[in-house]
Amino acid sequence: MDQSITKVLEVLRDLFQFDVTKRIFFLVGVTLSVVLGISLYHWVQSPIYAPLPYYVDGDNLSAIMQELDKGGILYKVNEYNHTVSVPVNDLEKAKLNLSIAGVSKDNVFSLAYLNDSNQFGSSQFLENARYVHALEADLARTISKIQGVNAAKVHLAIPQRNIFSDENTKPSASVMVNFTPGYEHDKEIIKSIIQLIAASVPGLEPRSVVITNQYGHYLSSILNQDSYLNQEELDYQNSLQMYYERRIKSLISPMVGINKASISVNIDLDFTQQEEAKEAFDPNQTTVRSEQTLSENTSSANASGVPGALSNQAPTNKEQNNQNSPQTGQSRSQSIKNYEVSKSMQYKKSSTPKIKTISVAVIVDEDMVLDKKTNKMVPKPLSQDKLDKLTELVKSTIGFNSKRGDQVTVVNSVFKSEKIETPTQIPFWEKPLFLEWSKQILGVILGFLFLLLIYKKFIASFKPKEAKMVPSLALGITGEHQITPEMMHLKEEQIKLLKDLVLKDPNKVANIIKKWIAN
């Protein structure tokens, strides 16, 4: 350590012995070295940033910035890409802090806002608008969690119901979805979004949901009418179509080869349930069910005396004789018979869907034959006779019915063999950790090369130059004046004398050498 300090002091002492130009050059070089060294240090220490998996807009940007500030994490906001970037080493920590804080990828407003009890003086209109807004935010957050969706914005039009009118306007919804590239035309995602919104809003039909992407393309039109069937009906239709496709494929594969045909079956089904009740009577077959007979007999004496007058006297003999005269009577009989007529009842209920029409399309690859001229395999179209046989086989398989409107199309074409590109992994030299370590190593190498350059240019120039040997004094040199043994003996004596002089008075010898150097 002491020797290093001594060398540095000697270099500084010798520096002031040079002229002004060299000293200025040395000071400028040292200053540039310090500046470049500090810049290199800051460049090596500056972190590499990686974006957070959040779509940032004006609603959640403040929440994300607040949570990152609490965690002491550096960040950069890119307004063009709507992203927030953090250092690679703090990426997992930032995602964990945002998840714990409940910061979502979209709007932070939700139905939880309705639990706020400090909302005094709010009218029914404001409460209804606040509820709709909270429902929109929750639906947007739920849709954003679907794979392939970066962000979503939901608008609901829910009219007020009038209890005094039977004709109420039905609700509707519109959704703007920011899809990940490659998911814009995924029917399953679009269908799930429609069903999700329709099930979340009372009275909302799937047909009243409109979906557009970030480019303004109308996506609801890519769904056909079958998309609005219920799930059981749709599953039954798909399973029936796949059943016919498998049957056709297993039948024609031995003729055309494996993976040499592409088959598509479309079946139009009638899911209407039919109920039938029938009651029939047979008048020729009768049976007595019940019989009732009624018989009545009545009798009465003839009237006597003065009509319209009552008598208190006892009746005379003549009157008594009149009372013993014959009396009058009545009789009545009634008979009722009930007959049971033969009756039959039939009740039928049909719940099995009926096939309206079946349409089948088959594309068959051409045969590959060897071309004798080029000695290569070339495609050869199938004959019309073979195509007709394939058409008849397909018709027999599906139970073709021309009255029902069935269609079968068989086409011969060349299949293009395309190589399936496997998703390429990110090269290791493009990963953030590799870039971080590369920058550290590159900084060390650059610093070492810079110090080496400074040493070569400045430090080494201050070292004393070695004295060149005079050729005429070199031993063993050939020439006109050769060294004799006497001269060698004399030189040895002079060297011995100088050694003794150095041992006796070294200061004097040093002063003599300094004078030589100065001269």
XYZ file of C-alpha atoms in Angstrom:
519
model
C 0.000 0.000 0.000
C 2.825 2.422 0.917
C 4.643 1.613 -2.309
C 1.505 2.420 -4.360
C 1.121 5.791 -2.659
C 4.810 6.484 -3.223
C 4.500 5.702 -6.903
C 1.468 7.987 -7.250
C 3.333 10.811 -5.532
C 6.322 10.290 -7.774
C 4.040 10.468 -10.844
C 2.484 13.716 -9.620
C 5.921 15.152 -8.878
C 7.170 14.270 -12.327
C 3.968 15.739 -13.849
C 4.948 19.266 -12.923
C 8.294 18.817 -14.641
C 6.574 18.586 -18.042
C 5.530 21.515 -20.160
C 2.110 23.195 -19.974
C 0.617 21.344 -22.970
C 1.196 17.906 -21.473
C -0.128 18.966 -18.097
C -3.356 20.338 -19.641
C -3.761 17.173 -21.673
C -3.339 15.076 -18.552
C -5.913 17.082 -16.539
C -8.453 16.929 -19.374
C -7.979 13.185 -19.634
C -8.451 12.720 -15.891
C -11.624 14.849 -15.950
C -13.091 12.897 -18.857
C -12.200 9.672 -17.101
C -14.102 10.708 -13.978
C -17.150 11.841 -15.967
C -17.241 8.696 -18.082
C -16.740 6.526 -15.033
C -19.683 8.133 -13.224
C -21.894 7.844 -16.341
C -20.929 4.212 -16.755
C -21.741 3.517 -13.109
C -25.186 5.092 -13.378
C -25.892 3.229 -16.619
C -24.990 -0.094 -15.040
C -27.017 0.629 -11.916
C -30.137 1.818 -13.801
C -32.727 -1.024 -13.808
C -34.425 -2.589 -16.822
C -38.184 -2.006 -16.817
C -40.892 -4.548 -17.645
C -44.595 -3.716 -18.177
C -47.262 -4.749 -15.689
C -50.102 -6.947 -17.040
C -52.638 -4.149 -16.567
C -54.493 -2.131 -19.170
C -54.123 1.394 -17.797
C -56.650 4.141 -18.387
C -57.788 7.219 -16.523
C -59.880 5.197 -14.067
C -57.280 2.884 -12.542
C -54.049 4.777 -13.220
C -54.251 6.779 -9.999
C -54.931 3.634 -7.952
C -51.942 1.817 -9.487
C -49.618 4.782 -8.945
C -50.745 5.121 -5.338
C -50.050 1.476 -4.530
C -46.643 1.556 -6.224
C -45.705 4.682 -4.266
C -46.709 2.965 -1.021
C -44.466 0.010 -1.834
C -41.547 2.255 -2.791
C -41.412 0.822 -6.320
C -40.163 2.894 -9.248
C -42.420 3.005 -12.298
C -42.808 4.555 -15.725
C -46.114 5.340 -17.430
C -46.436 4.806 -21.176
C -49.529 6.681 -22.329
C -49.226 5.415 -25.896
C -49.362 1.697 -24.973
C -51.501 2.245 -21.856
C -49.013 0.376 -19.673
C -47.084 0.942 -16.461
C -43.525 -0.445 -16.330
C -41.584 -1.327 -13.183
C -38.043 -2.687 -12.655
C -37.655 -6.369 -13.474
C -36.548 -7.210 -9.944
C -39.698 -5.554 -8.507
C -42.183 -6.966 -11.027
C -43.506 -9.792 -8.837
C -43.607 -7.526 -5.788
C -45.626 -4.918 -7.702
C -48.163 -7.492 -8.934
C -48.525 -8.891 -5.416
C -49.098 -5.442 -3.902
C -51.696 -4.549 -6.530
C -53.505 -7.861 -6.022
C -53.593 -7.417 -2.242
C -54.895 -3.862 -2.645
C -57.678 -5.121 -4.920
C -56.679 -3.022 -7.907
C -58.274 -4.578 -10.975
C -57.382 -4.333 -14.629
C -60.271 -2.018 -15.303
C -62.482 0.384 -13.411
C -62.200 0.391 -9.620
C -65.884 1.303 -9.213
C -68.109 -1.652 -8.244
C -71.296 -2.670 -6.477
C -69.483 -2.325 -3.163
C -69.899 1.433 -3.582
C -73.628 0.983 -2.960
C -72.900 -0.057 0.643
C -71.845 3.485 1.436
C -74.303 4.691 4.079
C -73.181 8.335 3.955
C -75.233 9.176 0.883
C -77.853 11.524 2.255
C -80.347 13.346 0.097
C -79.990 11.100 -2.957
C -83.104 10.664 -5.056
C -84.467 7.488 -6.565
C -83.168 8.536 -9.971
C -79.610 8.927 -8.633
C -79.781 5.620 -6.797
C -80.953 3.856 -9.963
C -78.214 5.509 -12.045
C -75.605 4.592 -9.441
C -76.794 0.978 -9.456
C -76.610 0.747 -13.257
C -73.141 2.278 -13.268
C -71.915 -0.151 -10.608
C -73.415 -3.090 -12.512
C -71.655 -1.958 -15.691
C -68.324 -1.785 -13.864
C -68.731 -5.255 -12.344
C -69.672 -6.773 -15.700
C -66.690 -5.088 -17.364
C -64.372 -6.432 -14.676
C -65.760 -9.950 -15.074
C -65.407 -9.868 -18.869
C -61.830 -8.594 -18.555
C -60.888 -11.773 -16.681
C -61.709 -13.946 -19.708
C -58.627 -15.215 -21.494
C -58.088 -13.226 -24.664
C -59.712 -10.029 -23.349
C -57.520 -7.132 -22.255
C -60.266 -4.732 -21.186
C -63.985 -4.195 -21.624
C -66.509 -1.384 -21.307
C -70.202 -2.148 -20.758
C -73.156 0.198 -21.322
C -76.613 -0.853 -20.127
C -79.890 0.710 -21.210
C -82.402 -0.347 -18.560
C -85.730 1.496 -18.932
C -87.993 2.181 -15.996
C -90.916 -0.181 -15.711
C -94.445 1.246 -15.769
C -96.814 -0.744 -13.599
C -99.843 0.779 -15.332
C -98.835 -0.372 -18.793
C -98.392 -3.843 -20.225
C -96.087 -2.654 -22.999
C -92.660 -1.954 -21.464
C -89.475 -1.294 -23.380
C -87.021 -4.168 -23.081
C -83.460 -3.516 -21.835
C -80.451 -3.613 -24.124
C -76.674 -3.641 -23.731
C -73.611 -2.664 -25.737
C -70.077 -3.855 -25.041
C -66.746 -2.596 -26.340
C -64.071 -5.275 -25.917
C -60.317 -4.823 -26.325
C -59.201 -8.249 -27.519
C -55.748 -9.762 -27.453
C -54.467 -10.214 -31.038
C -55.778 -13.517 -32.373
C -58.976 -13.624 -30.296
C -61.068 -11.049 -32.231
C -63.210 -13.651 -34.017
C -63.434 -16.332 -31.348
C -67.125 -17.290 -31.394
C -66.981 -19.016 -28.029
C -65.721 -15.870 -26.288
C -68.330 -13.672 -27.998
C -71.079 -16.131 -27.164
C -70.034 -16.365 -23.522
C -69.966 -12.571 -23.199
C -73.493 -12.325 -24.634
C -74.856 -15.025 -22.336
C -73.066 -13.543 -19.327
C -74.605 -10.096 -19.802
C -78.047 -11.483 -20.675
C -78.087 -13.558 -17.483
C -76.965 -10.619 -15.318
C -79.692 -8.154 -16.351
C -83.350 -9.125 -15.748
C -85.405 -9.175 -18.935
C -82.395 -8.770 -21.242
C -82.457 -11.072 -24.258
C -79.257 -12.255 -25.962
C -80.432 -10.705 -29.239
C -80.355 -7.269 -27.593
C -76.623 -7.418 -26.784
C -74.275 -5.654 -29.210
C -70.513 -6.333 -29.138
C -67.810 -4.334 -30.911
C -64.017 -4.524 -30.689
C -61.442 -1.777 -30.257
C -61.395 -1.203 -34.023
C -65.135 -0.575 -34.254
C -65.981 -3.905 -35.903
C -69.445 -5.306 -35.197
C -68.904 -8.809 -33.804
C -72.419 -9.935 -32.884
C -73.220 -10.543 -36.564
C -70.801 -13.477 -36.806
C -73.170 -15.527 -34.643
C -75.963 -17.307 -36.483
C -79.455 -17.930 -35.198
C -78.433 -21.262 -33.707
C -76.345 -19.400 -31.162
C -79.482 -18.296 -29.352
C -80.709 -21.833 -28.724
C -80.548 -23.043 -25.198
C -77.554 -25.077 -24.207
C -79.333 -28.464 -24.230
C -80.720 -27.961 -27.721
C -77.372 -26.724 -28.995
C -75.522 -29.689 -27.495
C -78.004 -32.101 -29.045
C -77.633 -30.490 -32.465
C -73.824 -30.555 -32.292
C -73.739 -34.167 -31.133
C -76.074 -35.240 -33.958
C -73.966 -33.436 -36.573
C -70.775 -35.009 -35.217
C -72.465 -38.420 -35.261
C -73.231 -38.134 -38.977
C -69.743 -36.796 -39.724
C -68.130 -39.789 -38.015
C -70.359 -42.218 -39.911
C -69.575 -40.632 -43.275
C -65.852 -40.467 -42.509
C -65.656 -44.109 -41.438
C -67.496 -45.133 -44.608
C -65.490 -43.230 -47.247
C -62.037 -43.399 -45.609
C -61.265 -46.871 -47.048
C -61.962 -45.471 -50.524
C -60.110 -42.157 -50.410
C -57.615 -42.751 -47.586
C -57.124 -41.463 -44.070
C -57.179 -37.664 -43.708
C -58.061 -37.382 -47.371
C -61.568 -36.005 -46.888
C -63.054 -33.028 -45.078
C -66.715 -33.408 -44.052
C -69.219 -30.866 -42.782
C -72.795 -31.700 -41.779
C -75.458 -29.115 -41.028
C -78.762 -30.303 -39.580
C -81.788 -28.073 -39.137
C -83.894 -29.422 -36.261
C -87.427 -28.687 -35.140
C -87.537 -28.614 -31.331
C -91.316 -27.971 -31.170
C -93.024 -30.300 -28.687
C -96.307 -31.853 -29.951
C -99.140 -33.031 -27.714
C -102.235 -34.887 -29.062
C -105.393 -36.050 -27.185
C -108.054 -38.203 -28.951
C -111.472 -39.449 -27.642
C -113.663 -41.820 -29.780
C -117.265 -43.154 -29.216
C -118.792 -46.348 -30.715
C -122.646 -46.142 -30.864
C -123.028 -49.790 -31.927
C -121.687 -51.103 -28.652
C -123.976 -50.081 -25.748
C -124.450 -51.421 -22.236
C -127.148 -50.616 -19.624
C -125.373 -48.666 -16.963
C -128.424 -47.960 -14.662
C -132.245 -48.424 -14.579
C -134.888 -46.654 -12.446
C -138.682 -47.475 -12.186
C -141.252 -45.190 -10.418
C -144.944 -46.137 -9.733
C -147.594 -43.836 -7.991
C -151.385 -44.499 -7.044
C -153.742 -41.780 -5.586
C -157.547 -41.898 -4.538
C -160.136 -39.182 -3.292
C -163.968 -38.970 -2.225
C -166.503 -36.889 -4.122
C -167.434 -33.481 -2.691
C -170.861 -33.037 -0.874
C -172.952 -30.281 0.716
C -173.531 -26.781 -0.349
C -170.512 -25.506 -2.151
C -168.817 -22.678 -0.356
C -170.683 -23.127 3.045
C -169.804 -24.893 6.254
C -172.448 -26.778 8.303
C -172.546 -27.265 12.079
C -175.302 -29.832 11.915
C -174.767 -33.523 11.959
C -175.114 -35.115 8.607
C -178.457 -36.679 7.755
C -178.985 -40.199 6.556
C -179.054 -39.044 3.026
C -175.683 -37.378 3.414
C -174.253 -40.420 5.050
C -175.441 -42.497 2.169
C -173.737 -40.085 -0.148
C -170.443 -40.517 1.745
C -170.536 -44.266 1.257
C -170.626 -43.806 -2.493
C -167.556 -44.935 -4.664
C -164.385 -42.808 -4.602
C -162.148 -41.646 -7.601
C -158.304 -42.538 -7.987
C -155.117 -41.943 -10.178
C -152.014 -44.088 -10.927
C -148.629 -43.219 -12.638
C -145.530 -45.260 -13.519
C -142.069 -44.101 -14.843
C -139.047 -46.080 -16.019
C -135.518 -44.594 -16.749
C -132.623 -46.532 -18.352
C -129.059 -45.173 -18.823
C -126.866 -46.770 -21.486
C -122.991 -46.640 -21.522
C -121.589 -45.944 -25.000
C -118.160 -47.495 -25.811
C -115.434 -44.802 -25.686
C -111.632 -44.849 -26.285
C -109.098 -42.097 -25.378
C -105.549 -41.591 -26.772
C -102.911 -39.122 -25.510
C -99.633 -38.593 -27.404
C -96.700 -36.307 -26.544
C -93.680 -36.035 -28.839
C -90.541 -34.394 -27.330
C -87.952 -35.775 -29.763
C -86.719 -33.102 -32.213
C -87.540 -33.694 -35.844
C -85.057 -33.237 -38.657
C -86.147 -30.563 -41.097
C -83.254 -30.721 -43.543
C -79.756 -32.198 -43.734
C -76.971 -30.594 -45.759
C -73.672 -32.410 -46.274
C -70.531 -31.033 -47.912
C -67.552 -33.306 -48.626
C -64.178 -32.276 -50.047
C -62.017 -35.170 -51.252
C -58.317 -34.823 -51.926
C -56.965 -35.795 -55.315
C -54.942 -38.957 -55.759
C -51.150 -38.701 -55.933
C -49.575 -40.597 -58.840
C -46.010 -40.904 -60.065
C -45.136 -38.880 -63.142
C -42.748 -40.949 -65.236
C -41.290 -37.910 -66.967
C -40.359 -35.918 -63.887
C -40.224 -38.901 -61.503
C -42.293 -36.906 -58.989
C -45.653 -37.393 -57.315
C -48.334 -35.233 -58.942
C -52.055 -34.901 -58.098
C -54.614 -36.625 -60.293
C -58.328 -35.687 -60.175
C -60.847 -38.396 -59.276
C -63.070 -39.766 -61.975
C -66.691 -38.700 -62.169
C -67.787 -42.288 -61.632
C -65.957 -42.398 -58.297
C -67.447 -39.072 -57.246
C -70.933 -40.352 -58.038
C -70.314 -43.464 -55.937
C -69.164 -41.325 -53.020
C -72.284 -39.168 -53.354
C -74.571 -42.225 -53.276
C -72.766 -43.578 -50.215
C -73.191 -40.285 -48.364
C -76.903 -40.159 -49.272
C -77.418 -43.684 -47.982
C -75.613 -42.873 -44.755
C -77.736 -39.837 -43.840
C -81.046 -41.218 -45.090
C -81.371 -38.753 -47.947
C -84.894 -37.448 -48.543
C -85.439 -35.160 -51.523
C -88.950 -34.196 -50.353
C -87.438 -32.908 -47.132
C -84.982 -30.718 -49.052
C -81.751 -32.561 -48.197
C -78.563 -31.630 -50.048
C -75.322 -33.563 -50.621
C -72.295 -32.021 -52.339
C -69.052 -33.911 -53.052
C -66.147 -31.919 -54.508
C -62.684 -33.059 -55.570
C -59.826 -30.636 -54.851
C -56.136 -30.604 -53.942
C -55.361 -30.273 -50.215
C -52.643 -27.819 -49.341
C -50.155 -29.223 -46.852
C -49.237 -26.442 -44.459
C -46.718 -26.830 -41.729
C -48.047 -26.015 -38.325
C -45.831 -23.430 -36.763
C -45.171 -24.115 -33.147
C -45.138 -21.067 -30.908
C -41.554 -19.881 -30.622
C -40.160 -19.293 -27.200
C -38.566 -16.026 -26.289
C -34.786 -16.295 -26.821
C -32.782 -16.172 -23.635
C -30.933 -13.057 -24.826
C -34.265 -11.176 -24.990
C -35.340 -12.010 -21.459
C -35.151 -9.163 -18.916
C -32.895 -11.046 -16.496
C -30.365 -11.787 -19.233
C -30.368 -8.134 -20.263
C -29.834 -7.083 -16.661
C -26.846 -9.390 -16.173
C -25.441 -8.525 -19.602
C -25.496 -4.866 -18.770
C -23.652 -5.489 -15.515
C -20.972 -7.590 -17.222
C -20.638 -5.128 -20.095
C -20.193 -2.286 -17.628
C -17.385 -4.112 -15.847
C -15.630 -4.886 -19.138
C -15.927 -1.314 -20.378
C -14.640 0.011 -17.071
C -11.638 -2.308 -17.178
C -10.834 -1.339 -20.776
C -11.150 2.327 -19.910
C -8.772 2.014 -16.956
C -6.343 0.074 -19.120
C -6.454 2.817 -21.735
C -5.794 5.492 -19.115
C -2.882 3.492 -17.776
C -1.360 3.053 -21.229
C -1.805 6.654 -22.291
C -0.835 8.524 -19.139
C 0.738 6.426 -16.395
C 3.108 4.495 -18.619
C 4.326 7.698 -20.308
C 5.736 8.962 -16.999
C 8.021 5.933 -16.491
C 11.694 6.590 -17.143
C 12.900 5.248 -20.445
C 15.462 2.488 -20.366
C 18.909 3.464 -21.618
C 19.841 1.919 -24.869
C 22.984 -0.083 -24.991
C 25.764 1.456 -27.014
C 26.736 -1.054 -29.662
C 30.411 -0.281 -29.396
C 30.406 -1.206 -25.697
C 28.561 -4.471 -26.060
C 30.512 -7.555 -25.106
C 31.439 -9.920 -27.805
C 30.804 -7.468 -30.605
C 32.888 -7.869 -33.705
C 34.581 -4.878 -35.276
C 37.871 -3.146 -35.620
C 38.401 -2.550 -31.829
C 37.985 -5.772 -29.926
C 38.074 -6.015 -26.146
C 41.295 -7.539 -24.930
C 41.849 -9.450 -21.635
C 43.711 -6.467 -20.208
C 40.709 -4.256 -20.849
C 38.401 -6.769 -19.141
C 40.659 -6.850 -16.073
C 40.727 -3.063 -15.946
C 36.947 -2.888 -16.132
C 36.567 -5.334 -13.285
C 38.807 -3.222 -11.131
C 36.739 -0.112 -11.954
C 33.506 -1.844 -11.035
C 34.982 -2.988 -7.736
C 36.147 0.538 -7.011
C 32.672 1.947 -7.708
C 31.063 -0.609 -5.378
C 33.402 0.354 -2.584
C 32.673 4.052 -3.192
C 28.893 3.442 -3.052
C 29.265 1.561 0.222
C 31.403 4.240 1.811
C 29.559 7.387 0.613
C 26.202 6.620 -1.071
C 24.961 10.229 -0.858
C 27.849 11.487 -2.878
C 27.276 8.863 -5.532
C 23.566 9.754 -5.678
C 24.335 13.441 -6.211
C 26.701 12.579 -9.022
C 24.032 10.449 -10.740
C 21.475 13.241 -10.401
C 23.853 15.677 -12.045
C 24.341 13.238 -14.880
C 20.589 12.928 -15.394
C 20.120 16.711 -15.233
C 22.815 17.265 -17.832
